[in-house]
Amino acid sequence: MFEQLVNTICNYVEVEPEDIHPESRFMEDLGFTSFDFMSMLGELEDEFEVEIDQARAANIRTVQEAADYLQELREEQ
């Protein structure tokens, strides 16, 4: 899950995969804009076939939090 998320992140910001860590913050560390983040969420919904709750997604700050949430959504299916 984490590796797939890293690959998707690299489609949105100019960061090398090896520079993305579980504690990396989307905005502060990886340079995401709000638009980038929301666009990525849409792609993740398609890629993982899940529906992301926008209110919950607004509280996601780190890559690990996103990976955990995606895993949780996958398990609910």
XYZ file of N, CA and C in Angstrom:
231
model
N 0.832 -1.193 0.000
C 0.000 0.000 0.000
C 0.877 1.258 0.000
N 1.872 1.290 0.871
C 2.749 2.457 0.982
C 3.478 2.714 -0.332
N 4.001 1.644 -0.941
C 4.759 1.800 -2.184
C 3.876 2.321 -3.316
N 2.643 1.819 -3.390
C 1.712 2.289 -4.416
C 1.411 3.771 -4.208
N 1.243 4.154 -2.957
C 0.964 5.547 -2.641
C 2.144 6.432 -3.028
N 3.349 5.974 -2.749
C 4.558 6.732 -3.119
C 4.606 6.948 -4.627
N 4.304 5.918 -5.392
C 4.310 6.051 -6.857
C 3.299 7.086 -7.325
N 2.141 7.103 -6.707
C 1.117 8.081 -7.071
C 1.563 9.487 -6.688
N 2.152 9.637 -5.515
C 2.648 10.939 -5.065
C 3.636 11.512 -6.079
N 4.496 10.667 -6.603
C 5.517 11.118 -7.560
C 4.912 11.640 -8.858
N 3.660 11.293 -9.144
C 2.970 11.826 -10.316
C 2.538 13.276 -10.114
N 2.492 13.716 -8.859
C 1.959 15.043 -8.550
C 3.010 16.062 -8.136
N 4.090 15.620 -7.548
C 5.141 16.548 -7.121
C 6.495 16.002 -7.543
N 7.445 16.893 -7.700
C 8.783 16.492 -8.130
C 9.622 16.078 -6.930
N 9.387 14.851 -6.487
C 10.108 14.279 -5.349
C 10.521 12.870 -5.746
N 11.712 12.489 -5.394
C 12.177 11.136 -5.674
C 11.526 10.166 -4.682
N 11.173 8.963 -5.141
C 10.528 8.002 -4.245
C 11.304 7.751 -2.950
N 12.624 7.715 -3.040
C 13.416 7.428 -1.841
C 13.396 8.581 -0.839
N 12.887 9.749 -1.264
C 12.790 10.897 -0.363
C 11.426 10.992 0.323
N 10.562 10.041 0.037
C 9.228 10.022 0.653
C 9.242 8.994 1.779
N 8.928 9.452 2.976
C 8.961 8.609 4.164
C 7.582 8.590 4.816
N 7.314 7.618 5.683
C 5.997 7.568 6.338
C 5.623 8.876 7.036
N 6.600 9.542 7.624
C 6.306 10.776 8.367
C 6.314 12.028 7.488
N 6.570 11.872 6.183
C 6.568 13.029 5.274
C 5.182 13.657 5.247
N 5.144 14.973 5.391
C 3.874 15.699 5.352
C 3.634 16.180 3.926
N 2.404 16.024 3.456
C 2.087 16.356 2.063
C 2.405 17.804 1.726
N 1.902 18.726 2.508
C 2.060 20.149 2.188
C 3.468 20.649 2.538
N 3.866 20.453 3.772
C 5.098 21.046 4.275
C 6.358 20.399 3.709
N 6.371 19.070 3.593
C 7.592 18.361 3.184
C 7.643 18.030 1.695
N 6.484 17.723 1.112
C 6.467 17.258 -0.277
C 6.051 18.337 -1.265
N 5.568 19.462 -0.768
C 5.236 20.579 -1.651
C 3.892 20.496 -2.337
N 2.971 19.719 -1.794
C 1.629 19.631 -2.374
C 0.880 20.945 -2.170
N 0.078 21.309 -3.152
C -0.916 22.365 -2.969
C -2.228 21.665 -2.617
N -3.200 22.427 -2.176
C -4.511 21.829 -1.880
C -5.091 21.173 -3.126
N -4.909 21.821 -4.272
C -5.418 21.270 -5.531
C -4.725 19.954 -5.862
N -3.392 19.917 -5.708
C -2.646 18.673 -5.955
C -3.188 17.550 -5.083
N -3.380 17.864 -3.821
C -3.823 16.847 -2.862
C -5.207 16.310 -3.238
N -6.126 17.202 -3.559
C -7.473 16.763 -3.921
C -7.466 15.974 -5.237
N -6.645 16.392 -6.178
C -6.525 15.656 -7.441
C -5.978 14.253 -7.194
N -4.982 14.168 -6.330
C -4.401 12.865 -6.005
C -5.439 11.965 -5.338
N -6.264 12.532 -4.461
C -7.300 11.727 -3.808
C -8.249 11.122 -4.836
N -8.592 11.902 -5.845
C -9.458 11.377 -6.908
C -8.812 10.214 -7.633
N -7.527 10.337 -7.914
C -6.810 9.243 -8.568
C -6.744 8.014 -7.669
N -6.516 8.239 -6.378
C -6.442 7.117 -5.439
C -7.778 6.388 -5.332
N -8.872 7.135 -5.407
C -10.192 6.498 -5.392
C -10.331 5.537 -6.565
N -9.891 5.981 -7.737
C -9.970 5.131 -8.925
C -9.011 3.951 -8.823
N -7.788 4.238 -8.402
C -6.751 3.216 -8.347
C -7.073 2.105 -7.347
N -7.585 2.493 -6.180
C -7.840 1.510 -5.123
C -9.305 1.096 -5.042
N -10.149 1.691 -5.908
C -11.580 1.392 -5.943
C -12.216 1.576 -4.572
N -11.987 2.753 -4.006
C -12.559 3.120 -2.712
C -13.214 4.492 -2.842
N -13.999 4.859 -1.836
C -14.583 6.194 -1.788
C -14.016 6.905 -0.568
N -13.301 7.984 -0.821
C -12.632 8.721 0.239
C -13.570 9.788 0.792
N -13.723 9.799 2.097
C -14.531 10.807 2.773
C -13.735 12.121 2.796
N -14.267 13.155 2.156
C -13.522 14.413 2.017
C -13.229 15.067 3.369
N -14.162 14.975 4.307
C -13.936 15.571 5.629
C -12.797 14.850 6.349
N -12.774 13.555 6.228
C -11.695 12.784 6.861
C -10.361 13.047 6.144
N -10.406 13.130 4.835
C -9.184 13.375 4.061
C -8.563 14.718 4.412
N -9.386 15.686 4.781
C -8.874 17.016 5.133
C -7.969 16.966 6.357
N -8.091 15.914 7.158
C -7.270 15.781 8.364
C -6.005 14.954 8.148
N -5.821 14.442 6.938
C -4.632 13.636 6.645
C -3.455 14.573 6.412
N -2.396 14.364 7.166
C -1.212 15.224 7.048
C 0.005 14.485 6.502
N 0.161 13.207 6.868
C 1.369 12.473 6.485
C 1.055 11.344 5.509
N 2.099 10.877 4.857
C 1.959 9.773 3.912
C 1.462 8.524 4.635
N 1.964 8.267 5.837
C 1.527 7.083 6.588
C 0.052 7.176 6.954
N -0.417 8.359 7.337
C -1.844 8.525 7.645
C -2.689 8.200 6.411
N -2.240 8.630 5.245
C -2.967 8.346 4.000
C -2.956 6.848 3.708
N -1.799 6.214 3.872
C -1.686 4.774 3.618
C -2.580 3.991 4.580
N -2.587 4.394 5.841
C -3.432 3.722 6.837
C -4.908 3.866 6.488
N -5.305 5.063 6.077
C -6.703 5.305 5.720
C -7.099 4.480 4.493
N -6.236 4.439 3.484
C -6.535 3.633 2.294
C -6.656 2.156 2.651
N -5.774 1.683 3.523
C -5.831 0.280 3.959
C -7.144 0.003 4.685
N -7.544 0.932 5.527
C -8.809 0.807 6.262
C -9.989 0.730 5.295
N -9.989 1.582 4.280
C -11.066 1.570 3.278
C -11.087 0.251 2.506
N -9.924 -0.254 2.159
C -9.844 -1.524 1.420
C -10.399 -2.679 2.265
N -10.097 -2.653 3.555
C -10.557 -3.719 4.448
C -12.059 -3.690 4.655
N -12.658 -2.512 4.515
C -14.116 -2.365 4.705
C -14.895 -2.939 3.532
N -14.232 -3.146 2.406
C -14.927 -3.632 1.205
C -15.282 -5.095 1.327
